[in-house]
Each structure stands twice: as structure tokens, then as C-alpha cells.
């Protein structure tokens, strides 16, 4: 069964460093999302992406964040200068056109020291 | 702004019990609602998707209902098993491909 994959599963970084989180959505899906979940809190929306551009973003998604679909399969989230409060689980999700159930990846746990 | 609330926050039951998890949302103009399961430190597994025009969806021992006008959904789990222990999340979407708004979840523990 097709699934969303994410790498790495766990990333540890120093405050101020850049990180890139990678996702491979399900192959025929066209809409892509990033969410995050700080430990003990709700899953929060960051950004959605369609047709090679951002379609919606939340207040959390400031200038430190960017997304890219560098090729036909990968979807990346970059955090330019990480802060302690960026420590969270980051989830990628994708949706196919015409059937809007979101499928989530296993997540990347980001720890900022 | 859509807000999603889940009650109870935690639930502990003996194996074999039938149980109901509740979800409420403030803006009833939803497009659909999804129930997820999350195991500790893991990703989100989609359990059921209910479109706004539907009243319920069933998958195995799970049944989800939707009362859009009152802003409520319930997830019914029949004959609970220890393997059902997880956090159950409710999420709503307000338009076709828009973002999901999540509740904080109900942490379920089913003891043998």
C-alpha cells in the first residue's frame, strides 16, 4: 500500500543551525502539507503546497521556514536558523485530487539544543 | 477560527468494553472530518473520513458519526482490545483541500 515517507526519523541540531526535513508523498498525490506537534500539544498546521507554490500558511510559518519540491518526488521543509521552540515532531501529509483524505508520514522528531 | 475539542482527555477501560470518544467543533461549516490514531512517538494513521453530507462511517469495530449542525462527532469502538490503546485525534477541514484543524486527542488505555 502506498505511504508517505519522511527522513530523517530523528534530527538533533544546535540552535541557529539550518535543518532540512524531507518527505516523499504518495506518488499520484498533488496537495502537500507540513504540520508540527510540540510534545503534549495539538497537531498544528504549518503550510500547504500545490502546483509548485504555497497555497496556505499559518502564523507559525514565518520567514525562517521555506518549502520546496525540488523534483517530482521529494517535498522539503527548511528551517533556516533553528530555535529551541522549534523542537517538535514534524509531519508531512499528502492528498490526491478528488479524494481529500490526508495521509500522514511517520514524522521527523526535531530536537534543537 | 475553527476550534476542535475532544472529551475525555484520557480514558481507561477494561478489555471488551464498548466506548465512545467525543469531538466537537465550533464552526459547523465543515467539508469533512477525519479520525486518526496516534501511537506514542509515532505518526498519524487515518481511521475514518466522514464527508459533510454523511452521517456515519464504519470500519471494522469502529463507527464514527457526524452531526454537523450541532458541531459534534463521536467515535464508537466496539469490544475494545489492548491493541486499541493509543491517542485518538479528531480533525476537521473547512474546505476542499484546506488544512486540517486538530483536537488535542483522547488518550485511550485498554487493560487486559
PDB file of C-alpha atoms in Angstrom:
ATOM      1  CA  UNK A   1       0.000   0.000   0.000  1.00  0.00           C
ATOM      2  CA  UNK A   2       1.442   3.415  -0.927  1.00  0.00           C
ATOM      3  CA  UNK A   3       2.560   5.544   2.008  1.00  0.00           C
ATOM      4  CA  UNK A   4       4.133   8.882   2.812  1.00  0.00           C
ATOM      5  CA  UNK A   5       7.737   8.560   3.943  1.00  0.00           C
ATOM      6  CA  UNK A   6       9.868  11.028   5.874  1.00  0.00           C
ATOM      7  CA  UNK A   7      13.577  11.323   6.593  1.00  0.00           C
ATOM      8  CA  UNK A   8      15.303  11.506   8.938  1.00  0.00           C
ATOM      9  CA  UNK A   9      13.227   9.965  11.703  1.00  0.00           C
ATOM     10  CA  UNK A  10      15.138  11.985  14.303  1.00  0.00           C
ATOM     11  CA  UNK A  11      17.283  15.077  13.823  1.00  0.00           C
ATOM     12  CA  UNK A  12      19.317  16.718  16.562  1.00  0.00           C
ATOM     13  CA  UNK A  13      20.732  20.154  15.843  1.00  0.00           C
ATOM     14  CA  UNK A  14      22.266  23.124  17.580  1.00  0.00           C
ATOM     15  CA  UNK A  15      20.310  26.357  17.933  1.00  0.00           C
ATOM     16  CA  UNK A  16      20.930  28.625  14.969  1.00  0.00           C
ATOM     17  CA  UNK A  17      21.675  25.807  12.542  1.00  0.00           C
ATOM     18  CA  UNK A  18      19.730  25.132   9.361  1.00  0.00           C
ATOM     19  CA  UNK A  19      17.804  21.886   9.002  1.00  0.00           C
ATOM     20  CA  UNK A  20      16.045  20.306   6.053  1.00  0.00           C
ATOM     21  CA  UNK A  21      13.301  17.789   6.650  1.00  0.00           C
ATOM     22  CA  UNK A  22      12.428  15.545   3.753  1.00  0.00           C
ATOM     23  CA  UNK A  23       9.202  13.922   2.681  1.00  0.00           C
ATOM     24  CA  UNK A  24       8.222  11.674  -0.196  1.00  0.00           C
ATOM     25  CA  UNK A  25       4.437  11.989  -0.684  1.00  0.00           C
ATOM     26  CA  UNK A  26       2.309   9.278  -2.257  1.00  0.00           C
ATOM     27  CA  UNK A  27       3.157   9.288  -5.953  1.00  0.00           C
ATOM     28  CA  UNK A  28      -0.114  10.410  -7.541  1.00  0.00           C
ATOM     29  CA  UNK A  29      -0.935  12.985  -4.856  1.00  0.00           C
ATOM     30  CA  UNK A  30      -0.993  16.653  -5.743  1.00  0.00           C
ATOM     31  CA  UNK A  31      -1.512  18.513  -2.465  1.00  0.00           C
ATOM     32  CA  UNK A  32       1.146  18.525   0.221  1.00  0.00           C
ATOM     33  CA  UNK A  33       1.187  19.740   3.795  1.00  0.00           C
ATOM     34  CA  UNK A  34       3.509  20.213   6.729  1.00  0.00           C
ATOM     35  CA  UNK A  35       2.259  20.073  10.309  1.00  0.00           C
ATOM     36  CA  UNK A  36       4.075  20.061  13.600  1.00  0.00           C
ATOM     37  CA  UNK A  37       3.297  18.737  17.062  1.00  0.00           C
ATOM     38  CA  UNK A  38       5.115  20.102  20.075  1.00  0.00           C
ATOM     39  CA  UNK A  39       5.274  17.492  22.825  1.00  0.00           C
ATOM     40  CA  UNK A  40       1.952  17.277  24.661  1.00  0.00           C
ATOM     41  CA  UNK A  41       0.226  19.751  22.360  1.00  0.00           C
ATOM     42  CA  UNK A  42      -2.099  19.699  19.379  1.00  0.00           C
ATOM     43  CA  UNK A  43      -1.016  18.977  15.840  1.00  0.00           C
ATOM     44  CA  UNK A  44      -0.670  22.405  14.194  1.00  0.00           C
ATOM     45  CA  UNK A  45      -0.774  23.309  10.518  1.00  0.00           C
ATOM     46  CA  UNK A  46       2.291  24.979   9.022  1.00  0.00           C
ATOM     47  CA  UNK A  47       1.904  25.173   5.258  1.00  0.00           C
ATOM     48  CA  UNK A  48       0.176  23.655   2.250  1.00  0.00           C
ATOM     49  CA  UNK A  49       1.623  23.367  -1.241  1.00  0.00           C
ATOM     50  CA  UNK A  50       0.003  22.821  -4.597  1.00  0.00           C
ATOM     51  CA  UNK A  51       1.141  23.260  -8.170  1.00  0.00           C
ATOM     52  CA  UNK A  52       4.645  24.243  -7.059  1.00  0.00           C
ATOM     53  CA  UNK A  53       3.578  27.060  -4.815  1.00  0.00           C
ATOM     54  CA  UNK A  54       2.373  27.707  -1.291  1.00  0.00           C
ATOM     55  CA  UNK A  55      -1.419  27.714  -1.191  1.00  0.00           C
ATOM     56  CA  UNK A  56      -1.884  28.442   2.504  1.00  0.00           C
ATOM     57  CA  UNK A  57       0.326  29.069   5.515  1.00  0.00           C
ATOM     58  CA  UNK A  58      -0.168  29.618   9.229  1.00  0.00           C
ATOM     59  CA  UNK A  59       1.208  32.314  11.513  1.00  0.00           C
ATOM     60  CA  UNK A  60       3.873  29.841  12.631  1.00  0.00           C
ATOM     61  CA  UNK A  61       5.292  29.654   9.108  1.00  0.00           C
ATOM     62  CA  UNK A  62       7.425  32.800   9.221  1.00  0.00           C
ATOM     63  CA  UNK A  63      10.482  33.822   7.193  1.00  0.00           C
ATOM     64  CA  UNK A  64      12.599  31.170   8.913  1.00  0.00           C
ATOM     65  CA  UNK A  65      10.623  28.452   7.152  1.00  0.00           C
ATOM     66  CA  UNK A  66      10.532  27.531   3.490  1.00  0.00           C
ATOM     67  CA  UNK A  67       9.220  24.634   1.446  1.00  0.00           C
ATOM     68  CA  UNK A  68      10.315  23.232  -1.840  1.00  0.00           C
ATOM     69  CA  UNK A  69       9.513  20.440  -4.231  1.00  0.00           C
ATOM     70  CA  UNK A  70      12.929  20.100  -5.845  1.00  0.00           C
ATOM     71  CA  UNK A  71      11.987  17.173  -8.066  1.00  0.00           C
ATOM     72  CA  UNK A  72       8.978  15.032  -8.881  1.00  0.00           C
ATOM     73  CA  UNK A  73       9.051  13.069  -5.669  1.00  0.00           C
ATOM     74  CA  UNK A  74      10.549  14.991  -2.746  1.00  0.00           C
ATOM     75  CA  UNK A  75       8.907  17.721  -0.665  1.00  0.00           C
ATOM     76  CA  UNK A  76      11.140  19.519   1.807  1.00  0.00           C
ATOM     77  CA  UNK A  77      10.751  21.819   4.787  1.00  0.00           C
ATOM     78  CA  UNK A  78      13.723  24.031   5.607  1.00  0.00           C
ATOM     79  CA  UNK A  79      14.208  25.881   8.857  1.00  0.00           C
ATOM     80  CA  UNK A  80      16.968  28.449   8.325  1.00  0.00           C
ATOM     81  CA  UNK A  81      18.031  29.224  11.878  1.00  0.00           C
ATOM     82  CA  UNK A  82      16.544  26.848  14.391  1.00  0.00           C
ATOM     83  CA  UNK A  83      15.314  27.981  17.789  1.00  0.00           C
ATOM     84  CA  UNK A  84      14.757  25.923  20.908  1.00  0.00           C
ATOM     85  CA  UNK A  85      10.994  26.261  20.419  1.00  0.00           C
ATOM     86  CA  UNK A  86      11.226  24.591  17.008  1.00  0.00           C
ATOM     87  CA  UNK A  87      11.736  21.284  18.818  1.00  0.00           C
ATOM     88  CA  UNK A  88       8.733  19.207  17.792  1.00  0.00           C
ATOM     89  CA  UNK A  89       7.535  16.331  15.683  1.00  0.00           C
ATOM     90  CA  UNK A  90       7.105  17.438  12.063  1.00  0.00           C
ATOM     91  CA  UNK A  91       4.597  15.604   9.890  1.00  0.00           C
ATOM     92  CA  UNK A  92       4.218  15.657   6.154  1.00  0.00           C
ATOM     93  CA  UNK A  93       0.846  14.807   4.593  1.00  0.00           C
ATOM     94  CA  UNK A  94      -0.493  14.464   1.078  1.00  0.00           C
ATOM     95  CA  UNK A  95      -3.855  14.296  -0.647  1.00  0.00           C
ATOM     96  CA  UNK A  96      -4.870  13.086  -4.073  1.00  0.00           C
ATOM     97  CA  UNK A  97      -7.018  15.215  -6.335  1.00  0.00           C
ATOM     98  CA  UNK A  98     -10.697  14.402  -5.993  1.00  0.00           C
ATOM     99  CA  UNK A  99     -10.354  12.345  -2.810  1.00  0.00           C
ATOM    100  CA  UNK A 100      -9.455  14.553   0.094  1.00  0.00           C
ATOM    101  CA  UNK A 101      -8.357  12.169   2.810  1.00  0.00           C
ATOM    102  CA  UNK A 102      -4.999  13.292   4.154  1.00  0.00           C
ATOM    103  CA  UNK A 103      -2.353  10.620   4.560  1.00  0.00           C
ATOM    104  CA  UNK A 104       0.417  11.352   7.027  1.00  0.00           C
ATOM    105  CA  UNK A 105       4.021  10.276   7.168  1.00  0.00           C
ATOM    106  CA  UNK A 106       5.626   8.829  10.312  1.00  0.00           C
ATOM    107  CA  UNK A 107       7.138  12.181  11.266  1.00  0.00           C
ATOM    108  CA  UNK A 108      10.579  13.616  11.961  1.00  0.00           C
ATOM    109  CA  UNK A 109      11.412  14.364  15.560  1.00  0.00           C
ATOM    110  CA  UNK A 110      13.471  17.571  15.623  1.00  0.00           C
ATOM    111  CA  UNK A 111      15.436  18.327  18.763  1.00  0.00           C
ATOM    112  CA  UNK A 112      17.109  21.735  18.992  1.00  0.00           C
ATOM    113  CA  UNK A 113      19.783  22.048  21.678  1.00  0.00           C
TER     114      UNK A 113
ATOM    115  CA  UNK B   1     -11.453  30.458  13.642  1.00  0.00           C
ATOM    116  CA  UNK B   2     -12.232  26.766  13.893  1.00  0.00           C
ATOM    117  CA  UNK B   3     -11.621  25.173  17.292  1.00  0.00           C
ATOM    118  CA  UNK B   4     -11.804  21.428  17.948  1.00  0.00           C
ATOM    119  CA  UNK B   5     -12.287  19.961  21.408  1.00  0.00           C
ATOM    120  CA  UNK B   6     -12.098  16.317  22.417  1.00  0.00           C
ATOM    121  CA  UNK B   7     -13.579  14.807  25.547  1.00  0.00           C
ATOM    122  CA  UNK B   8     -12.443  12.986  27.576  1.00  0.00           C
ATOM    123  CA  UNK B   9      -8.732  13.810  27.510  1.00  0.00           C
ATOM    124  CA  UNK B  10      -7.949  10.331  28.809  1.00  0.00           C
ATOM    125  CA  UNK B  11      -9.900   7.116  29.215  1.00  0.00           C
ATOM    126  CA  UNK B  12      -9.004   3.831  30.844  1.00  0.00           C
ATOM    127  CA  UNK B  13     -11.235   0.787  30.316  1.00  0.00           C
ATOM    128  CA  UNK B  14     -11.006  -2.981  30.737  1.00  0.00           C
ATOM    129  CA  UNK B  15     -10.774  -5.124  27.654  1.00  0.00           C
ATOM    130  CA  UNK B  16     -14.093  -5.914  25.992  1.00  0.00           C
ATOM    131  CA  UNK B  17     -15.872  -2.668  26.793  1.00  0.00           C
ATOM    132  CA  UNK B  18     -17.622  -0.596  24.181  1.00  0.00           C
ATOM    133  CA  UNK B  19     -16.628   3.042  24.352  1.00  0.00           C
ATOM    134  CA  UNK B  20     -17.370   6.439  22.861  1.00  0.00           C
ATOM    135  CA  UNK B  21     -14.944   9.267  22.177  1.00  0.00           C
ATOM    136  CA  UNK B  22     -16.330  12.734  21.614  1.00  0.00           C
ATOM    137  CA  UNK B  23     -15.275  15.547  19.343  1.00  0.00           C
ATOM    138  CA  UNK B  24     -16.849  18.986  18.995  1.00  0.00           C
ATOM    139  CA  UNK B  25     -16.059  21.841  16.638  1.00  0.00           C
ATOM    140  CA  UNK B  26     -17.079  25.481  16.734  1.00  0.00           C
ATOM    141  CA  UNK B  27     -17.670  26.187  13.032  1.00  0.00           C
ATOM    142  CA  UNK B  28     -20.254  23.774  11.651  1.00  0.00           C
ATOM    143  CA  UNK B  29     -19.487  24.696   8.019  1.00  0.00           C
ATOM    144  CA  UNK B  30     -17.035  21.843   7.629  1.00  0.00           C
ATOM    145  CA  UNK B  31     -16.124  19.987   4.458  1.00  0.00           C
ATOM    146  CA  UNK B  32     -15.201  16.734   6.159  1.00  0.00           C
ATOM    147  CA  UNK B  33     -13.938  15.236   9.393  1.00  0.00           C
ATOM    148  CA  UNK B  34     -11.186  12.690   9.915  1.00  0.00           C
ATOM    149  CA  UNK B  35     -10.418  10.456  12.881  1.00  0.00           C
ATOM    150  CA  UNK B  36      -6.798   9.428  13.408  1.00  0.00           C
ATOM    151  CA  UNK B  37      -4.922   7.106  15.700  1.00  0.00           C
ATOM    152  CA  UNK B  38      -1.514   8.053  17.072  1.00  0.00           C
ATOM    153  CA  UNK B  39       0.728   5.637  18.914  1.00  0.00           C
ATOM    154  CA  UNK B  40       3.330   7.164  21.291  1.00  0.00           C
ATOM    155  CA  UNK B  41       6.081   8.926  19.367  1.00  0.00           C
ATOM    156  CA  UNK B  42       4.624   7.812  16.059  1.00  0.00           C
ATOM    157  CA  UNK B  43       2.780   9.235  13.085  1.00  0.00           C
ATOM    158  CA  UNK B  44      -0.932   9.617  12.419  1.00  0.00           C
ATOM    159  CA  UNK B  45      -2.923   6.743  10.990  1.00  0.00           C
ATOM    160  CA  UNK B  46      -6.186   7.709   9.328  1.00  0.00           C
ATOM    161  CA  UNK B  47      -9.068   5.633  10.682  1.00  0.00           C
ATOM    162  CA  UNK B  48     -12.207   7.118   9.176  1.00  0.00           C
ATOM    163  CA  UNK B  49     -13.154  10.018   6.935  1.00  0.00           C
ATOM    164  CA  UNK B  50     -16.692  11.410   7.035  1.00  0.00           C
ATOM    165  CA  UNK B  51     -17.823  13.833   4.373  1.00  0.00           C
ATOM    166  CA  UNK B  52     -20.077  16.685   5.488  1.00  0.00           C
ATOM    167  CA  UNK B  53     -23.039  15.105   3.693  1.00  0.00           C
ATOM    168  CA  UNK B  54     -22.641  11.815   5.559  1.00  0.00           C
ATOM    169  CA  UNK B  55     -23.998  10.799   8.950  1.00  0.00           C
ATOM    170  CA  UNK B  56     -21.623   7.952   9.735  1.00  0.00           C
ATOM    171  CA  UNK B  57     -18.816   5.731   8.552  1.00  0.00           C
ATOM    172  CA  UNK B  58     -17.850   2.266   9.713  1.00  0.00           C
ATOM    173  CA  UNK B  59     -14.630   0.299   9.567  1.00  0.00           C
ATOM    174  CA  UNK B  60     -14.483  -2.978  11.422  1.00  0.00           C
ATOM    175  CA  UNK B  61     -15.102  -2.316  15.118  1.00  0.00           C
ATOM    176  CA  UNK B  62     -15.024   1.438  14.587  1.00  0.00           C
ATOM    177  CA  UNK B  63     -18.020   3.621  13.842  1.00  0.00           C
ATOM    178  CA  UNK B  64     -17.854   7.380  13.501  1.00  0.00           C
ATOM    179  CA  UNK B  65     -20.917   9.588  13.414  1.00  0.00           C
ATOM    180  CA  UNK B  66     -21.263  13.211  12.422  1.00  0.00           C
ATOM    181  CA  UNK B  67     -23.880  15.750  13.453  1.00  0.00           C
ATOM    182  CA  UNK B  68     -22.724  18.745  11.501  1.00  0.00           C
ATOM    183  CA  UNK B  69     -25.441  21.127  12.636  1.00  0.00           C
ATOM    184  CA  UNK B  70     -24.581  20.646  16.305  1.00  0.00           C
ATOM    185  CA  UNK B  71     -20.844  20.543  15.653  1.00  0.00           C
ATOM    186  CA  UNK B  72     -20.270  17.064  17.016  1.00  0.00           C
ATOM    187  CA  UNK B  73     -18.745  13.754  16.048  1.00  0.00           C
ATOM    188  CA  UNK B  74     -18.358  10.561  18.017  1.00  0.00           C
ATOM    189  CA  UNK B  75     -16.048   7.615  17.526  1.00  0.00           C
ATOM    190  CA  UNK B  76     -17.508   4.364  18.812  1.00  0.00           C
ATOM    191  CA  UNK B  77     -15.143   1.470  19.469  1.00  0.00           C
ATOM    192  CA  UNK B  78     -16.794  -1.893  19.975  1.00  0.00           C
ATOM    193  CA  UNK B  79     -15.317  -4.691  22.067  1.00  0.00           C
ATOM    194  CA  UNK B  80     -12.132  -2.819  22.900  1.00  0.00           C
ATOM    195  CA  UNK B  81      -8.785  -4.650  22.904  1.00  0.00           C
ATOM    196  CA  UNK B  82      -5.403  -3.808  24.470  1.00  0.00           C
ATOM    197  CA  UNK B  83      -4.100  -3.143  20.952  1.00  0.00           C
ATOM    198  CA  UNK B  84      -6.563  -0.238  20.717  1.00  0.00           C
ATOM    199  CA  UNK B  85      -4.519   1.661  23.310  1.00  0.00           C
ATOM    200  CA  UNK B  86      -3.389   4.876  21.625  1.00  0.00           C
ATOM    201  CA  UNK B  87      -4.325   8.532  21.299  1.00  0.00           C
ATOM    202  CA  UNK B  88      -7.294   9.218  19.049  1.00  0.00           C
ATOM    203  CA  UNK B  89      -7.374  12.530  17.225  1.00  0.00           C
ATOM    204  CA  UNK B  90     -10.285  14.259  15.556  1.00  0.00           C
ATOM    205  CA  UNK B  91      -9.594  16.769  12.775  1.00  0.00           C
ATOM    206  CA  UNK B  92     -11.884  18.880  10.613  1.00  0.00           C
ATOM    207  CA  UNK B  93     -11.422  20.502   7.229  1.00  0.00           C
ATOM    208  CA  UNK B  94     -13.372  23.614   6.298  1.00  0.00           C
ATOM    209  CA  UNK B  95     -12.950  23.431   2.524  1.00  0.00           C
ATOM    210  CA  UNK B  96     -11.874  21.007  -0.159  1.00  0.00           C
ATOM    211  CA  UNK B  97      -8.101  20.902   0.121  1.00  0.00           C
ATOM    212  CA  UNK B  98      -7.591  23.212   3.037  1.00  0.00           C
ATOM    213  CA  UNK B  99      -5.711  22.405   6.192  1.00  0.00           C
ATOM    214  CA  UNK B 100      -6.940  20.153   8.971  1.00  0.00           C
ATOM    215  CA  UNK B 101      -7.687  21.601  12.399  1.00  0.00           C
ATOM    216  CA  UNK B 102      -6.961  19.086  15.125  1.00  0.00           C
ATOM    217  CA  UNK B 103      -8.244  18.439  18.597  1.00  0.00           C
ATOM    218  CA  UNK B 104      -5.833  17.574  21.347  1.00  0.00           C
ATOM    219  CA  UNK B 105      -6.902  13.952  21.362  1.00  0.00           C
ATOM    220  CA  UNK B 106      -8.209  11.318  23.742  1.00  0.00           C
ATOM    221  CA  UNK B 107      -5.583   9.011  25.229  1.00  0.00           C
ATOM    222  CA  UNK B 108      -7.115   5.537  25.496  1.00  0.00           C
ATOM    223  CA  UNK B 109      -5.748   2.725  27.632  1.00  0.00           C
ATOM    224  CA  UNK B 110      -7.382  -0.691  27.358  1.00  0.00           C
ATOM    225  CA  UNK B 111      -6.198  -3.072  30.047  1.00  0.00           C
ATOM    226  CA  UNK B 112      -6.276  -6.877  29.667  1.00  0.00           C
TER     227      UNK B 112
END
